[in-house]
Coordinates of C-alpha atoms in Angstrom, one line a residue:
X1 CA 287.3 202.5 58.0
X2 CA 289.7 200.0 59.6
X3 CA 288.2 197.8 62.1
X4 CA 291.7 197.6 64.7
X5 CA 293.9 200.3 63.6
X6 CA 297.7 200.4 64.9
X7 CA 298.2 203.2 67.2
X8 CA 299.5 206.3 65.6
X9 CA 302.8 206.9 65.8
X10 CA 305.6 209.7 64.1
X11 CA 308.2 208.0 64.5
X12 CA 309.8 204.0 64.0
X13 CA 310.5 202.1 66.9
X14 CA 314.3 202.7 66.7
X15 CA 313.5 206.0 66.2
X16 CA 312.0 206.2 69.3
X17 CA 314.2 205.0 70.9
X18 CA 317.0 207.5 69.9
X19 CA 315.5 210.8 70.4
X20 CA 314.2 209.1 74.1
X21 CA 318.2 208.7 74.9
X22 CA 319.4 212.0 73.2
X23 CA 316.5 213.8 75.6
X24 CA 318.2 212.1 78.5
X25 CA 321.3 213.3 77.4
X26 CA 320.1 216.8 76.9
X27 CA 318.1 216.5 80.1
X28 CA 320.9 215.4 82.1
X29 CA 324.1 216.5 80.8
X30 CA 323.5 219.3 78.5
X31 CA 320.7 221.6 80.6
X32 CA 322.0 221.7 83.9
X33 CA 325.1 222.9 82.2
X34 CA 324.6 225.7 79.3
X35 CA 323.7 228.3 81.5
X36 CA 327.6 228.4 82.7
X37 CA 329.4 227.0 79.2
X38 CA 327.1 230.3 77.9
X39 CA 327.9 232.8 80.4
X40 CA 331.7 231.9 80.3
X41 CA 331.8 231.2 76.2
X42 CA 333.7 228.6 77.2
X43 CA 333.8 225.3 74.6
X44 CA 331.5 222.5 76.5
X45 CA 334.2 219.8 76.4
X46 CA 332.7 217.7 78.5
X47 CA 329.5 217.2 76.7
X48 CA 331.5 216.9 73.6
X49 CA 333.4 214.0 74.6
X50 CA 330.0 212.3 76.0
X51 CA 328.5 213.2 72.2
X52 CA 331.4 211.4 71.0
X53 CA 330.7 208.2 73.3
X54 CA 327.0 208.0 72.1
X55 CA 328.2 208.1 68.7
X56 CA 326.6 211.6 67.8
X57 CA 329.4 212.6 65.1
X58 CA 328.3 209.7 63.2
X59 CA 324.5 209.6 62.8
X60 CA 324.6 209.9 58.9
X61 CA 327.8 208.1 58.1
X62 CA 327.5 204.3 56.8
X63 CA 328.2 201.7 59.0
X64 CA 330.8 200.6 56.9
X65 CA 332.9 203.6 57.6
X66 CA 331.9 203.4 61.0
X67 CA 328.7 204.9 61.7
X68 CA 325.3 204.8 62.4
X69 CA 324.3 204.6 59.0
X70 CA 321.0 206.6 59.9
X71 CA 318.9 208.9 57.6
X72 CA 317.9 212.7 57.6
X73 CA 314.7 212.1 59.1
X74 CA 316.3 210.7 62.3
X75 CA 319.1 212.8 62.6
X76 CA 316.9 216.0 62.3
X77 CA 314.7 214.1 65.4
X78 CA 317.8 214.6 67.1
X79 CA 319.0 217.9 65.6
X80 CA 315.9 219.1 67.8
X81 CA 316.4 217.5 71.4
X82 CA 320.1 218.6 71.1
X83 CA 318.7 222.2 70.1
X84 CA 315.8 222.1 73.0
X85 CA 318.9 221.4 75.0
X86 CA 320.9 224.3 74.0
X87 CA 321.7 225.0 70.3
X88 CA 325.3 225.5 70.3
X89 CA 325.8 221.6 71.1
X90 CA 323.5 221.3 68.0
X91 CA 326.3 223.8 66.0
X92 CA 329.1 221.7 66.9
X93 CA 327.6 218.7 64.7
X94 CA 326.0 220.9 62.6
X95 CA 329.3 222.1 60.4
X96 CA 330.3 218.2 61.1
X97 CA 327.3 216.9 59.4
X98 CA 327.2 219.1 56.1
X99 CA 331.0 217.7 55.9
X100 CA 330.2 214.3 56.0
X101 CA 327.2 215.2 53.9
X102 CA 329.7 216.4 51.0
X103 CA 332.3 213.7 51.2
X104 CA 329.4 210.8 51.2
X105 CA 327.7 212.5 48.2
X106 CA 330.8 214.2 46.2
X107 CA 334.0 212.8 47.5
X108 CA 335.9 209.7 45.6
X109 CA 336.6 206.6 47.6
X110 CA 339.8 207.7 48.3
X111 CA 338.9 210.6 50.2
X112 CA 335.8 209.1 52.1
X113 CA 338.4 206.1 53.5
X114 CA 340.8 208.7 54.7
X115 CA 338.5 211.1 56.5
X116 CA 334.9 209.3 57.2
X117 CA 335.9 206.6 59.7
X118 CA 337.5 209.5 61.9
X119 CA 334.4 211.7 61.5
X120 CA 331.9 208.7 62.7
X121 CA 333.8 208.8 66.2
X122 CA 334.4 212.4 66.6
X123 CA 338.2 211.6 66.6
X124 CA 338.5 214.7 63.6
X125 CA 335.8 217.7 63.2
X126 CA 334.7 219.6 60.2
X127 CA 333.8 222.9 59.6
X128 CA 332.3 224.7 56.5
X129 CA 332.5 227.8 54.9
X130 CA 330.8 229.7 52.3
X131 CA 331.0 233.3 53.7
X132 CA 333.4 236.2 53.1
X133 CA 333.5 239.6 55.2
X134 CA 332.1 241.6 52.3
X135 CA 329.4 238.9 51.3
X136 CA 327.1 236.5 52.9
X137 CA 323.6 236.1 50.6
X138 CA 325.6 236.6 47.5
X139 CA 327.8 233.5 47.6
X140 CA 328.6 234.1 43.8
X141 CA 330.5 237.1 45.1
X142 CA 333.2 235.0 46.5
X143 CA 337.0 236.7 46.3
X144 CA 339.0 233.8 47.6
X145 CA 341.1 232.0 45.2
X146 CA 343.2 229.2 44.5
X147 CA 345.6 229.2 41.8
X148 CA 347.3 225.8 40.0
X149 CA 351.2 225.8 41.1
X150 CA 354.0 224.3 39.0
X151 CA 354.1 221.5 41.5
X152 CA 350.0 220.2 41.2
X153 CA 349.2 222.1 44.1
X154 CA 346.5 224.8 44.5
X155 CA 347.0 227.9 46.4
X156 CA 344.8 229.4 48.6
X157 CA 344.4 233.0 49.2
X158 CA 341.6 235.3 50.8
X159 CA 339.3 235.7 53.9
X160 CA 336.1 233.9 55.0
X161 CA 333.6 234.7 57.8
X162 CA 331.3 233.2 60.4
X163 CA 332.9 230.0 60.5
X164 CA 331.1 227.6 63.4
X165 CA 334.1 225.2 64.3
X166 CA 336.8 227.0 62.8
X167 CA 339.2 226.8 65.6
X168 CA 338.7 223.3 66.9
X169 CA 337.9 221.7 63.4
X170 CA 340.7 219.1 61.5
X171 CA 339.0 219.7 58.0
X172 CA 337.2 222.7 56.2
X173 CA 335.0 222.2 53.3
X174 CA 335.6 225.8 51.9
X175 CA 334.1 227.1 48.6
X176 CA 336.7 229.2 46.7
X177 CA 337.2 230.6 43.1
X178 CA 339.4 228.5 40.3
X179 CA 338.3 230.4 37.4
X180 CA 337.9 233.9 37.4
X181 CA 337.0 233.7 34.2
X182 CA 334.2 231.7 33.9
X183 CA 331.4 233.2 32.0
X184 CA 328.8 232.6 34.9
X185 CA 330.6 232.8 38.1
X186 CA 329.1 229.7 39.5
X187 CA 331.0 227.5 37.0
X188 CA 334.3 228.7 38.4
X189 CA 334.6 227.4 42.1
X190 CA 335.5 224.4 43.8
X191 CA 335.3 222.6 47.3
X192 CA 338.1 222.1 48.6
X193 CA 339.1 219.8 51.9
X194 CA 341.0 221.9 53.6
X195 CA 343.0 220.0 56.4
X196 CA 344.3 222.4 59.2
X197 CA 345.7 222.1 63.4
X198 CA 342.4 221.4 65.3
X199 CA 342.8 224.6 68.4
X200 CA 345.7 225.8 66.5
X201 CA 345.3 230.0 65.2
X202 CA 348.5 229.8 63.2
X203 CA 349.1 226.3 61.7
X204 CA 352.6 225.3 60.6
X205 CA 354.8 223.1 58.4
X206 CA 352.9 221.7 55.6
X207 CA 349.3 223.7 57.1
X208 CA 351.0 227.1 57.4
X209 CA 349.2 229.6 55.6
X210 CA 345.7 228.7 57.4
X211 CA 345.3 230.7 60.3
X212 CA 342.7 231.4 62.8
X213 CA 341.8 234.8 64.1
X214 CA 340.5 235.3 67.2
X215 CA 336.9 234.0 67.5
X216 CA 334.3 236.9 67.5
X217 CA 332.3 237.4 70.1
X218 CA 328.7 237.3 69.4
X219 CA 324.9 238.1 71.2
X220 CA 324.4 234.4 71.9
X221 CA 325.2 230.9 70.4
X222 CA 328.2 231.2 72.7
X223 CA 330.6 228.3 73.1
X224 CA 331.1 227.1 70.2
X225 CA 332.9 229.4 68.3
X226 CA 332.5 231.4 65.5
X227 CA 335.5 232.4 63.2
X228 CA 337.4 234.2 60.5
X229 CA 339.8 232.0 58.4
X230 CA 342.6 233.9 56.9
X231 CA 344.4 231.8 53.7
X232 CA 347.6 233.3 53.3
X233 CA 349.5 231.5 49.8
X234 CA 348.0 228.5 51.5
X235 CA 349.0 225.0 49.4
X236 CA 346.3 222.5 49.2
X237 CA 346.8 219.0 47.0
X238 CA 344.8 218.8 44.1
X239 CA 343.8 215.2 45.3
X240 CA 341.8 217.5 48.6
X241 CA 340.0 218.8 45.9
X242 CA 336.1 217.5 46.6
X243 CA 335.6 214.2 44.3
X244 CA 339.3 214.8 43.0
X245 CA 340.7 217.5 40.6
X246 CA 339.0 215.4 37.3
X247 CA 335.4 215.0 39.0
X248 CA 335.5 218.0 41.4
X249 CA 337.2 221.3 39.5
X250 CA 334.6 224.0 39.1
X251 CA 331.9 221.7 40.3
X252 CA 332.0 223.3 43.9
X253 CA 329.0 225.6 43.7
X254 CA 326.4 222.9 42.7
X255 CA 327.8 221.0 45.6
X256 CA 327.6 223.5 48.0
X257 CA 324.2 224.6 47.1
X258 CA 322.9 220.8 47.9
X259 CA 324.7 220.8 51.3
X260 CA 322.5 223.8 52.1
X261 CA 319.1 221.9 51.3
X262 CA 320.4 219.5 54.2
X263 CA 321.7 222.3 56.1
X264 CA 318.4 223.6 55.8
X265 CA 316.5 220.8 57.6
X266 CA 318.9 221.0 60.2
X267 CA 318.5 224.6 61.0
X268 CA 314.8 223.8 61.1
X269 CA 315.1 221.2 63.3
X270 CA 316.7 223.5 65.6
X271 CA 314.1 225.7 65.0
X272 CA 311.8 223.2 66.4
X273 CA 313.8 222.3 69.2
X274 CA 314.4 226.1 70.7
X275 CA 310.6 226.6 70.2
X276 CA 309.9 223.7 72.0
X277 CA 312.0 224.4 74.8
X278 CA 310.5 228.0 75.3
X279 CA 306.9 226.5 75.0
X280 CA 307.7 224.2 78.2
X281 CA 309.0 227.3 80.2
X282 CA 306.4 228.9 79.4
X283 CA 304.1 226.7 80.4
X284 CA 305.9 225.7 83.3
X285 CA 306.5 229.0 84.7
X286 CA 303.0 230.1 83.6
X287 CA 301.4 227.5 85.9
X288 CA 303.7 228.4 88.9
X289 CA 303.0 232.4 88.4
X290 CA 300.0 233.6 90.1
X291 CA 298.5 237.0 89.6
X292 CA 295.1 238.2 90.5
X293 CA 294.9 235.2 93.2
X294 CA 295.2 233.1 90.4
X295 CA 297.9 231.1 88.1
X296 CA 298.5 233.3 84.9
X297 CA 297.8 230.5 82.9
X298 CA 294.0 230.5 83.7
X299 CA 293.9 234.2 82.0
X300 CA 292.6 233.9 78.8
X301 CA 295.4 236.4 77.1
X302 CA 298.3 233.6 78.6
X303 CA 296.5 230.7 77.1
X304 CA 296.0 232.4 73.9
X305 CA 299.5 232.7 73.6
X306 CA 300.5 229.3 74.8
X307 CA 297.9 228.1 72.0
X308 CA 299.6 229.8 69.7
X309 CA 302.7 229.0 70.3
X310 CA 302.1 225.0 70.7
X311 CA 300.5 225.6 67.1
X312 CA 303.5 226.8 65.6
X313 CA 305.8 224.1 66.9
X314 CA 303.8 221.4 65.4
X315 CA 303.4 223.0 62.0
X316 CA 307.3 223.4 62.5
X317 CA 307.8 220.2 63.1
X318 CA 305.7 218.7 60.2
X319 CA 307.5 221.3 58.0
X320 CA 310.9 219.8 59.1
X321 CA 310.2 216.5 58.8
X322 CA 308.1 216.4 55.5
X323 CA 311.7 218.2 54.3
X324 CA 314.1 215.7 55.5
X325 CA 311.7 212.6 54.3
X326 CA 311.7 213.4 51.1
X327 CA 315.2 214.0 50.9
X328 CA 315.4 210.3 52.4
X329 CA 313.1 209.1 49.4
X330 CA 315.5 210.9 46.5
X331 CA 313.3 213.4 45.7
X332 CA 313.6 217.4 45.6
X333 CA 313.1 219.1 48.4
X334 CA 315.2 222.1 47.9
X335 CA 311.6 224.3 48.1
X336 CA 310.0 221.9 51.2
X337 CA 313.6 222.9 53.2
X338 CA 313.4 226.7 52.2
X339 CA 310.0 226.5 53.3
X340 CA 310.8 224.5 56.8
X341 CA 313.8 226.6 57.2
X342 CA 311.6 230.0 56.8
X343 CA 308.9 228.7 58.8
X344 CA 310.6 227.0 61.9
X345 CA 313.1 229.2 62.2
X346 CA 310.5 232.3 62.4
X347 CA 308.4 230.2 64.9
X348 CA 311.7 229.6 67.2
X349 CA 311.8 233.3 67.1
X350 CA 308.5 233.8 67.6
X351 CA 308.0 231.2 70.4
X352 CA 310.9 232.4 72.4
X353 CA 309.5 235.9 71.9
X354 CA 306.1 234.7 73.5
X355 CA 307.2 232.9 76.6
X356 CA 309.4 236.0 77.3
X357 CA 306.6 238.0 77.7
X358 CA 304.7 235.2 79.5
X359 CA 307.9 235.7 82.2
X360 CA 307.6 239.1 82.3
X361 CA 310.5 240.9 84.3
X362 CA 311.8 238.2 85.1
X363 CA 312.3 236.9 81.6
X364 CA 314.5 239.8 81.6
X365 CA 316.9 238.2 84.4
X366 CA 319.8 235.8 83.6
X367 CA 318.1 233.6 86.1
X368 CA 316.2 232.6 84.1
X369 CA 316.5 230.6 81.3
X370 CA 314.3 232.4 78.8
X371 CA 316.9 235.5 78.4
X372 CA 319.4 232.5 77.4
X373 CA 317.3 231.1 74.5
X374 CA 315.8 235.1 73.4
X375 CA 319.5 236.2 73.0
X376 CA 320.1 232.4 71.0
X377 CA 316.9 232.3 68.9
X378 CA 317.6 235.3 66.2
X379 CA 320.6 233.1 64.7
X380 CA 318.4 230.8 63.6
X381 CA 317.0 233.7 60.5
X382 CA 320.6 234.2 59.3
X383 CA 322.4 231.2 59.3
X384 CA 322.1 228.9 56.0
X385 CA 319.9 231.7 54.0
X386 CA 318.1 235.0 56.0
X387 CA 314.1 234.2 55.8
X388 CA 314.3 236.5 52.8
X389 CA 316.7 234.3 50.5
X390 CA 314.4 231.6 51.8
X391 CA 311.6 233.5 50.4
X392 CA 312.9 234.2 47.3
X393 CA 314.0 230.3 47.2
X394 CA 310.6 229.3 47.5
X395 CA 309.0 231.8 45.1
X396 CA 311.2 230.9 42.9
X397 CA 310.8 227.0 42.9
X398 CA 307.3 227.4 42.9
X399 CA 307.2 228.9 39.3
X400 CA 309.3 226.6 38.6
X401 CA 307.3 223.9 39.6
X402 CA 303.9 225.3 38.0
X403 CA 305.3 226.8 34.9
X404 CA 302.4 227.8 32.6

């Protein structure tokens, strides 16, 4: 046993120092404010443009295209005090990272130049799209199509679905079908850049044929929006093609598919931060609440619950973490992010769930800040995968992994 060990620590000194200023932030600009960006669905501007001055769009981009250069660990540290803030500021990076996920892993030189340095300030915005109104799970289901004109373009035709920044976004990585007949239907789609208007629902000139449907209205995560994208005989350059027509033609499902694993650790992470933020209501309010001439927290059933729920967001965390670290280290973690994705985003649910009840009726009241969070937690088992694809991810992998 060591004589002097060093004081245990999760996280690196710079690290540290981050998530301590991205708490500020959240603390200061982005709390006192989602209560009224929510109840208005209006866009949070303002704490955009701060995001954009701290350098937020850029955590994962390489200094030498003008970002922070930072790994996945660090940026799913933040991912959480943005989400324990309120998780629609953590949906409009989201989208933005999975982007600049694709274009450092995928895209050619050519195409990181052009688009990266613009992505690291927040100057342009990406979204990303993989569903379709008649399929979400079954992304090998896919209708939309592009088609090879006489003049080296593509053509884009169809309809896609639940798009997070697909009105205020300058570039969409959309999946969509080149050949229809492949003989597995994976082989026969590619990612494509699209490049559209940022705000605009009908984009003109050399964009026209993208356009932008008015965003639907949804339960919670409220404003940021969620969209349809319409591609109507929509002409793309073959050079937007992800990693270039040679590299990138009917190479877009395995792409996409690897943008989820990080996607994955980033909905986990907000997992983790939306549980955490319910846990500290609950056990602020819990303290403050007196029944019986005493604080509720003192009855045995409260603290059972706020044991169980302080559980859950540590096993989330290490889950998340454990996912995004190996990631860092090169190795898989496509079944450690199904299983952090599953987990934290079930304990988010499950945490927000619990201090609800803790509040009682007034849990029930939009003054309070619990109804926010209990209407904004059930994304969080849908988006990137339902708990049951996750489940069948991580069923799968496993027998994969221990094949007798």
């Amino acid at each position: 046993m060591a004589v002097a060990p060093a004081p245990y620590t999760e996280k690196t000194d710079e690290q540290q120092a981050i998530t301590e200023m991205v708490r500020q932030f959240a603390d200061e600009q982005i709390l006192p404010n989602a209560e009224h960006y929510d109840h208005e669905d209006a866009f949070p501007e303002p704490i955009v443009e701060q995001m954009k001055e701290l350098g937020l769009f850029g955590v994962t981009i390489p200094e030498e295209y003008g970002g922070m250069g930072l790994d996945l660990t660090t940026y799913a540290m933040i991912v959480e005090e943005l989400s324990r803030g309120w998780i629609s500021i953590s949906g409009v990076v989201n989208t933005h990272f999975i982007g600049s996920y694709l274009l450092m892993k995928f895209g050619n030189e050519e195409q990181r130049q052009k688009y990266l340095p613009r992505m690291a300030t927040g100057e342009i915005r990406a979204a990303f799209s993989l569903s379709e109104p008649e399929l979400g799970s079954d992304v090998q289901a896919i209708k939309t199509s592009a088609k090879k004109g006489e003049d080296g373009k593509y053509e884009i035709n169809g309809q896609k679905m639940w798009v997070t920044n697909g009105l205020r976004s300058d570039l969409v990585f959309v999946l969509v079908k080149t050949d229809p007949n492949a003989e597995k239907a994976h082989r026969g789609m590619t990612c494509f850049i699209a490049e559209k208007s940022p705000g605009a629902g009908e984009n003109t000139g050399e964009l026209a044929g993208l356009n932008v449907p008015p965003q639907l209205k949804k339960m919670g995560y409220k404003g940021v929006e969620s969209t349809e994208l319409v591609f109507d005989s929509y002409r793309c350059p073959a050079e937007n093609i992800l990693g270039g027509e040679d590299a990138g033609l009917n190479k877009g499902f395995s792409q996409m598919m690897d943008a989820l694993e990080v996607g994955r650790v980033n909905v986990a992470a907000r997992g983790v931060g939306i549980a955490q933020r319910a846990l500290e209501l609950a056990l602020k309010y819990s303290q403050e609440r007196k029944t019986f001439g005493k604080p509720i927290a003192e009855h045995q059933a409260i603290q059972f619950k706020l044991a169980d729920m302080a559980t859950q967001v540590d096993a989330a965390r290490l889950l998340t973490l454990r996912a995004a670290r190996l990631k860092d280290a090169g190795e898989r973690s496509d079944l450690e992010a199904g299983m952090a994705k599953l987990f934290a985003s079930e304990a988010g649910r499950f945490c927000v769930e619990e201090s609800f009840r803790i509040h009682g009726g007034y849990g029930y009241s939009k003054e309070y800040e619990i109804e926010r969070l209990y209407r904004d937690a059930p994304l969080l088992l849908i988006g990137e995968g339902t708990s049951e694809i996750q489940r069948m991810v991580i069923g799968r992998k496993l027998l994969q992994r221990h094949k007798i």
